[in-house]
PDB file of C-alpha atoms in Angstrom:
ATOM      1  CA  UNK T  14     -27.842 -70.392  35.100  1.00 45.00           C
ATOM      2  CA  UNK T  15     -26.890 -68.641  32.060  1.00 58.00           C
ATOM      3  CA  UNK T  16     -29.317 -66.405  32.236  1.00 63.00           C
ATOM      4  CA  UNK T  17     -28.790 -65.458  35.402  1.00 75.00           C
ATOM      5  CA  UNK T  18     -24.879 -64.872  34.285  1.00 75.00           C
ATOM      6  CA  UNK T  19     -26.430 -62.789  31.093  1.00 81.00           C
ATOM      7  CA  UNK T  20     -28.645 -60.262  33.403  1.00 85.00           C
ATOM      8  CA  UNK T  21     -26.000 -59.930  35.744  1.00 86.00           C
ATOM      9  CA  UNK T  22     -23.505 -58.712  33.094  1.00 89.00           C
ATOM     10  CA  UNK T  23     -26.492 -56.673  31.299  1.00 90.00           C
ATOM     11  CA  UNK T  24     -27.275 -54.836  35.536  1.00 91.00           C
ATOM     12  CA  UNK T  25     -23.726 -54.201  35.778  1.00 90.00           C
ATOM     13  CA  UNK T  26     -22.911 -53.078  32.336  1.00 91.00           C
ATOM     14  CA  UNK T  27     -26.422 -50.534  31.769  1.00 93.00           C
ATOM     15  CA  UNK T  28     -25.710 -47.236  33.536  1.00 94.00           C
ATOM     16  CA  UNK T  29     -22.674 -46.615  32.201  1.00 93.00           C
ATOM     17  CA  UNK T  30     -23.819 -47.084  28.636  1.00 93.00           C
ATOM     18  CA  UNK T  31     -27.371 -45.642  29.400  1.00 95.00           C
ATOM     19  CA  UNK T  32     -25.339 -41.883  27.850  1.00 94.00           C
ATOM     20  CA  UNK T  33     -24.170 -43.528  24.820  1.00 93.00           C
ATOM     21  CA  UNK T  34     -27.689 -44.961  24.074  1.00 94.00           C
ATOM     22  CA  UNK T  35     -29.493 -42.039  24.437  1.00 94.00           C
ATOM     23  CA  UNK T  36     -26.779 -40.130  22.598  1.00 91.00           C
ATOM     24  CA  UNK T  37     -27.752 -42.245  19.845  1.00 90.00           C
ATOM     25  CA  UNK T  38     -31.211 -42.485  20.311  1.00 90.00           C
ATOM     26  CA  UNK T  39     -30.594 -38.228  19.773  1.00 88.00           C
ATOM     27  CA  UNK T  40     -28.846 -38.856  16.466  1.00 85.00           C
ATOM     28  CA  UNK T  41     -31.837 -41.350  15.227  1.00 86.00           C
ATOM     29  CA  UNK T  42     -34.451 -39.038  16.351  1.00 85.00           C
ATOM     30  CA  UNK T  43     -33.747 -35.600  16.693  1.00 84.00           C
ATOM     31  CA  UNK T  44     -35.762 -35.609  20.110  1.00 87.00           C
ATOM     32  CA  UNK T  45     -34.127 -35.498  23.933  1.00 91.00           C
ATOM     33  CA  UNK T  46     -37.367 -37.156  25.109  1.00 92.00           C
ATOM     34  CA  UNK T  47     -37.378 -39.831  22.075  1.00 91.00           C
ATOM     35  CA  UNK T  48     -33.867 -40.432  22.952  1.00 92.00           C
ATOM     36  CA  UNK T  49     -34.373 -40.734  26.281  1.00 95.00           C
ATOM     37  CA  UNK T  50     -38.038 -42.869  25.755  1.00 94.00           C
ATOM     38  CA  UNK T  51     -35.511 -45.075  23.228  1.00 94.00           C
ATOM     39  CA  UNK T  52     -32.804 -45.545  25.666  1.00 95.00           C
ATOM     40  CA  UNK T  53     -34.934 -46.956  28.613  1.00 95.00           C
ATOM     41  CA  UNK T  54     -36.947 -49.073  25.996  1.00 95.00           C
ATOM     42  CA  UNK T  55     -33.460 -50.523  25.111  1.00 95.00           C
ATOM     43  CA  UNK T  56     -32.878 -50.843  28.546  1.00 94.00           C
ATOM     44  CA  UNK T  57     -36.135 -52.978  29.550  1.00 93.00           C
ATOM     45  CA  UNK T  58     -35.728 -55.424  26.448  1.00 94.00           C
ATOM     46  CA  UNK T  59     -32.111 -56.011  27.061  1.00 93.00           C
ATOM     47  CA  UNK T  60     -33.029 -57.241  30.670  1.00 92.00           C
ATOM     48  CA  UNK T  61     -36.463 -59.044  28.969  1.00 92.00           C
ATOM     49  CA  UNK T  62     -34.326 -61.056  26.987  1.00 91.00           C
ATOM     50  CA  UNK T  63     -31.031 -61.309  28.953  1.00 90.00           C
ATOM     51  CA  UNK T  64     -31.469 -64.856  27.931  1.00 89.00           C
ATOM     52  CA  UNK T  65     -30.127 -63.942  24.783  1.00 90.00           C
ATOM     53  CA  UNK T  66     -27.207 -62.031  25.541  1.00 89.00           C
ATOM     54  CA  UNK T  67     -23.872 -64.087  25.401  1.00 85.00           C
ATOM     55  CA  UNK T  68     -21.904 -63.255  28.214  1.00 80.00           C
ATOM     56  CA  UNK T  69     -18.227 -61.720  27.528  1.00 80.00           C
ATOM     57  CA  UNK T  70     -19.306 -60.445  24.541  1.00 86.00           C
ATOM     58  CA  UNK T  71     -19.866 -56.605  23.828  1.00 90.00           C
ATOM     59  CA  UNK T  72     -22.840 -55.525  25.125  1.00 91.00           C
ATOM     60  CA  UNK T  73     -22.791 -52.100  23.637  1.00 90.00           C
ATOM     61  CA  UNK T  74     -23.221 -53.237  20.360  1.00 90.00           C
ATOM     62  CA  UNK T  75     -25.830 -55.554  21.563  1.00 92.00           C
ATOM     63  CA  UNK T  76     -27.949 -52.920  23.187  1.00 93.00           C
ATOM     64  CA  UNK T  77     -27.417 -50.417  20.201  1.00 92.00           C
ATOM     65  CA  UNK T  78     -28.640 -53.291  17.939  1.00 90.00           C
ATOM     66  CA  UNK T  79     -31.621 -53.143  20.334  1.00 93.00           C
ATOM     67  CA  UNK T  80     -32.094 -49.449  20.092  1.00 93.00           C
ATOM     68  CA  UNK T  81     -31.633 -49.969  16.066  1.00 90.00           C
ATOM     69  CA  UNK T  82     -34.780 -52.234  16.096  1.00 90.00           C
ATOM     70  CA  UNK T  83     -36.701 -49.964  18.601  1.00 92.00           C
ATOM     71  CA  UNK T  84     -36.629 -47.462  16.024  1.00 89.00           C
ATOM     72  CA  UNK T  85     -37.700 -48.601  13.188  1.00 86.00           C
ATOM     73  CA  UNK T  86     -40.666 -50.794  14.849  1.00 85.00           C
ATOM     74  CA  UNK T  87     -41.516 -47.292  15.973  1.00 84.00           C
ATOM     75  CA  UNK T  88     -41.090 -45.596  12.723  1.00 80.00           C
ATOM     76  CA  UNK T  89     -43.527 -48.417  10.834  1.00 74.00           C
ATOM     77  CA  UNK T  90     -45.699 -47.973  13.331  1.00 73.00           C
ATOM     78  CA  UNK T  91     -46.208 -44.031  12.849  1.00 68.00           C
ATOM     79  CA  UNK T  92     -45.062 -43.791  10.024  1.00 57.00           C
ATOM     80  CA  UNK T  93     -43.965 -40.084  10.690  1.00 46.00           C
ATOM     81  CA  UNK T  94     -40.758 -38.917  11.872  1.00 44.00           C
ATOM     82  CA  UNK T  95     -40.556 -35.894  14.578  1.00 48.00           C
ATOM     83  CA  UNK T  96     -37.594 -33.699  14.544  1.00 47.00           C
ATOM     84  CA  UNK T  97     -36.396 -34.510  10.689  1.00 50.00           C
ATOM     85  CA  UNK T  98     -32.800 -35.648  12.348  1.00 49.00           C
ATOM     86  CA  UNK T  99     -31.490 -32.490  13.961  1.00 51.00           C
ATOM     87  CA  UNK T 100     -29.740 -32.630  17.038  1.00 51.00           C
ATOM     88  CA  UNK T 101     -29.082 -29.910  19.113  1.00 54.00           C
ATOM     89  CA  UNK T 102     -25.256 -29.787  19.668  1.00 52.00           C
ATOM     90  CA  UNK T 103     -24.821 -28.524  23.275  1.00 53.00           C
ATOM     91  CA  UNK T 104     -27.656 -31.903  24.588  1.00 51.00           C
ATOM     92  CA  UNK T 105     -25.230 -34.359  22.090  1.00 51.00           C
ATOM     93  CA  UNK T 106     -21.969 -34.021  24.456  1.00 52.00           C
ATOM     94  CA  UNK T 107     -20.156 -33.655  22.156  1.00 50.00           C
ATOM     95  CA  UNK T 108     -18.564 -30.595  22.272  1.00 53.00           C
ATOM     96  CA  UNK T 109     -15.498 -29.708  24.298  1.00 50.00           C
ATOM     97  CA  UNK T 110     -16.030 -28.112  26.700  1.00 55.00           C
ATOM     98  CA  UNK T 111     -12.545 -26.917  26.909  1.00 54.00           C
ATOM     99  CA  UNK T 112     -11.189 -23.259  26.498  1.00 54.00           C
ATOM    100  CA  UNK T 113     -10.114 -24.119  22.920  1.00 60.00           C
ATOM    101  CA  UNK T 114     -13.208 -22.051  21.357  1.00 57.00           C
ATOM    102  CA  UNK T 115     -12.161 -22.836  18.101  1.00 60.00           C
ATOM    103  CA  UNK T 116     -12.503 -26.603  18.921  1.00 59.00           C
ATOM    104  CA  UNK T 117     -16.193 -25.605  19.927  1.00 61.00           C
ATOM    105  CA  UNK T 118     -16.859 -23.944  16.704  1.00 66.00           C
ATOM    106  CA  UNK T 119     -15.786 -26.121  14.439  1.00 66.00           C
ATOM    107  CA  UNK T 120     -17.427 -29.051  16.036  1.00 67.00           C
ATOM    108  CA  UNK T 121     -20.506 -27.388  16.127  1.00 71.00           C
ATOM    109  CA  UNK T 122     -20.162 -26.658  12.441  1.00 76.00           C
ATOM    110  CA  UNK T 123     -19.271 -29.945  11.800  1.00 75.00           C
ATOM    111  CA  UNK T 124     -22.382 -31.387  13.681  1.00 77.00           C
ATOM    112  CA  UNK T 125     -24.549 -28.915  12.155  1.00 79.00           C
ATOM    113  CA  UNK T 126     -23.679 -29.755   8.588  1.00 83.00           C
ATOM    114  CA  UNK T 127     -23.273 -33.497   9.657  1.00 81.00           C
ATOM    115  CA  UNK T 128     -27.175 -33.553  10.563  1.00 79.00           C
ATOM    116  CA  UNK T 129     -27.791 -32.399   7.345  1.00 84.00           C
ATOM    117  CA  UNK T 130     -26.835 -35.248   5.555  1.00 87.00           C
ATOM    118  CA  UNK T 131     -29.605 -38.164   4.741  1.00 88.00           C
ATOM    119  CA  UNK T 132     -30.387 -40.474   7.459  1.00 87.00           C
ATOM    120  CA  UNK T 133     -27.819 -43.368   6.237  1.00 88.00           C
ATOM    121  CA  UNK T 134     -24.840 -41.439   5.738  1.00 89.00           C
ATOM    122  CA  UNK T 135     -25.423 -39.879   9.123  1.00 87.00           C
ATOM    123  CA  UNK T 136     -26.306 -43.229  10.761  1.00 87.00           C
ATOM    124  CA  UNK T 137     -22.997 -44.245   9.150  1.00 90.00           C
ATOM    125  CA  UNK T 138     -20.956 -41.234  10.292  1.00 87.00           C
ATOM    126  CA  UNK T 139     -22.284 -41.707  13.935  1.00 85.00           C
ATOM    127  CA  UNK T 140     -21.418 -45.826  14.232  1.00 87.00           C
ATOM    128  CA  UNK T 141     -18.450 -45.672  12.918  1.00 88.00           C
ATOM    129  CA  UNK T 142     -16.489 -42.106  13.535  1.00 83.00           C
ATOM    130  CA  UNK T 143     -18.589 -41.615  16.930  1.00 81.00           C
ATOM    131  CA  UNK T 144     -19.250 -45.113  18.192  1.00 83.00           C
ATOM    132  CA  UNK T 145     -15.839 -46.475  16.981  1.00 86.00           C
ATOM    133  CA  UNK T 146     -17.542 -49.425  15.106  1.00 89.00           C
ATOM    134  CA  UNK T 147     -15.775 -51.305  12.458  1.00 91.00           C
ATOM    135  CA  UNK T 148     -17.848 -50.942   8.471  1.00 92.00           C
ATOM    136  CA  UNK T 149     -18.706 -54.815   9.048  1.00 92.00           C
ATOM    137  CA  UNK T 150     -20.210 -53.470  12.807  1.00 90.00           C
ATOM    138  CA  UNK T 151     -21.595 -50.381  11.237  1.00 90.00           C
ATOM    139  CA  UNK T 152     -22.993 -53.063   8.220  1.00 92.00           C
ATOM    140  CA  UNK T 153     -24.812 -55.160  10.622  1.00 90.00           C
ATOM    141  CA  UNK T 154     -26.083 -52.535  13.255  1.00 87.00           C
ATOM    142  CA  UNK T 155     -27.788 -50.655  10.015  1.00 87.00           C
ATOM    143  CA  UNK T 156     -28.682 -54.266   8.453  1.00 88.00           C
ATOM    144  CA  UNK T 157     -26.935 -53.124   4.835  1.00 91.00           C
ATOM    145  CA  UNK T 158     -23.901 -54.721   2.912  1.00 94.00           C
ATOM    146  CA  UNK T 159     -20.855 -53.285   3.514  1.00 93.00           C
ATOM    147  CA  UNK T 160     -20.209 -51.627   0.686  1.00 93.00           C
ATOM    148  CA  UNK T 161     -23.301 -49.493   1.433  1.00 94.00           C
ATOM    149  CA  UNK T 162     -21.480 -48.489   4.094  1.00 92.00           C
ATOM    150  CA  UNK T 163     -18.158 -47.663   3.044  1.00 93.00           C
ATOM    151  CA  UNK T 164     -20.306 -45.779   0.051  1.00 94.00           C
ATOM    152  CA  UNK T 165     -22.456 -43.607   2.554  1.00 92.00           C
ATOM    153  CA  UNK T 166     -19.286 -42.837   4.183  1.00 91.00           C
ATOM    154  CA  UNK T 167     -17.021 -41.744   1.375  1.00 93.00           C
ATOM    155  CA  UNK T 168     -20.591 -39.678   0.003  1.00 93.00           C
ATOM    156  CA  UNK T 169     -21.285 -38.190   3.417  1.00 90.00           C
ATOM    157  CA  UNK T 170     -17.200 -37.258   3.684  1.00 89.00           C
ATOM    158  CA  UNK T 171     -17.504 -35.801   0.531  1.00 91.00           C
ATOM    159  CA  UNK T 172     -20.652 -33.718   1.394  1.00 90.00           C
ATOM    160  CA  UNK T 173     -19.403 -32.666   4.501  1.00 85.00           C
ATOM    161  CA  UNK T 174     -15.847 -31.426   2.368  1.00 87.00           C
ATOM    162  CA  UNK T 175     -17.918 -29.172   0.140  1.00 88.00           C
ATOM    163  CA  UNK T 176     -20.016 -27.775   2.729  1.00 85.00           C
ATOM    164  CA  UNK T 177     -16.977 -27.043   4.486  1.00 82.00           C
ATOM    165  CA  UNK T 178     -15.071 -25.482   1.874  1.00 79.00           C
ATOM    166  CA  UNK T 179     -12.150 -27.722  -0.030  1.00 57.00           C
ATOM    167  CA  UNK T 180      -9.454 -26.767   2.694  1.00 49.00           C
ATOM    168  CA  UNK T 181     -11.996 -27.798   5.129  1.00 51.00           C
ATOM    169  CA  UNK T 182     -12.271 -24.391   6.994  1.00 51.00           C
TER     170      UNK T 182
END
């Protein structure tokens, strides 16, 4: 019965977070149709192995954690990486849309410099100023310590600073 309870929850609880997967399934690969290939592979195993999933707890993390492991079984296996990380800003969603065109700008400078930042800082940007996760989250969905963490953010802030200029225009 539990499993019935966990692929009930998992039914309800995938199209709404179907975006947010393939957003960062963009980040990881640089490629709408990865993204979107990594995102419906998430998809499939979380309902494979609903059995797993404990009901009432979050199943966004759980899925991303799926996504995470997606990834790098598909990066051992060819052992090549398409896109080299970029992500085109205007497919991310996350730019505003809004008449503030200043907003746009920045955020697309801001996105452009953040993808050019090594794959953990980035990763580490993404969980935890995107996604909202917590370092210990962030630790655990990138399997490092959490120091590692908290040290690819402070580098990747501090990257991101120069880039931008010390006033941060």
């Amino acid at each position: 019965m539990p499993a019935k309870k966990s692929e009930a929850e998992i039914r309800a609880g995938l199209p709404a977070l179907m975006p947010r997967l393939w957003r960062y399934g963009l980040v990881l690969s640089g490629d709408p149709a990865q993204a979107q290939d990594l995102a419906q592979a998430t998809a499939l195993r979380a309902l494979e192995r609903a059995a797993q999933f404990a009901p009432g707890t979050r199943l966004d993390r759980w899925c991303f954690s799926i996504l995470v492991s997606i990834w790098k079984n598909d990066l051992r296996a060819r052992k090549t990486r398409i896109g080299n990380g970029e992500v085109v800003v205007e497919e991310a969603g996350l730019i505003d849309n809004s008449p503030a065109v200043e907003v746009n700008i920045l955020a697309n400078r801001v996105l452009s410099l953040t993808n050019q930042l090594p794959e953990g800082q980035r990763m580490a940007i993404f969980l935890v100023y995107v996604e909202g996760h917590s370092y210990a989250e962030a630790a655990a969905q990138m399997e490092i310590p959490i120091g590692t963490v908290m040290s690819r953010l402070a580098n990747g802030r501090k990257r991101l600073k120069q880039a931008m200029g010390e006033d941060g225009t």
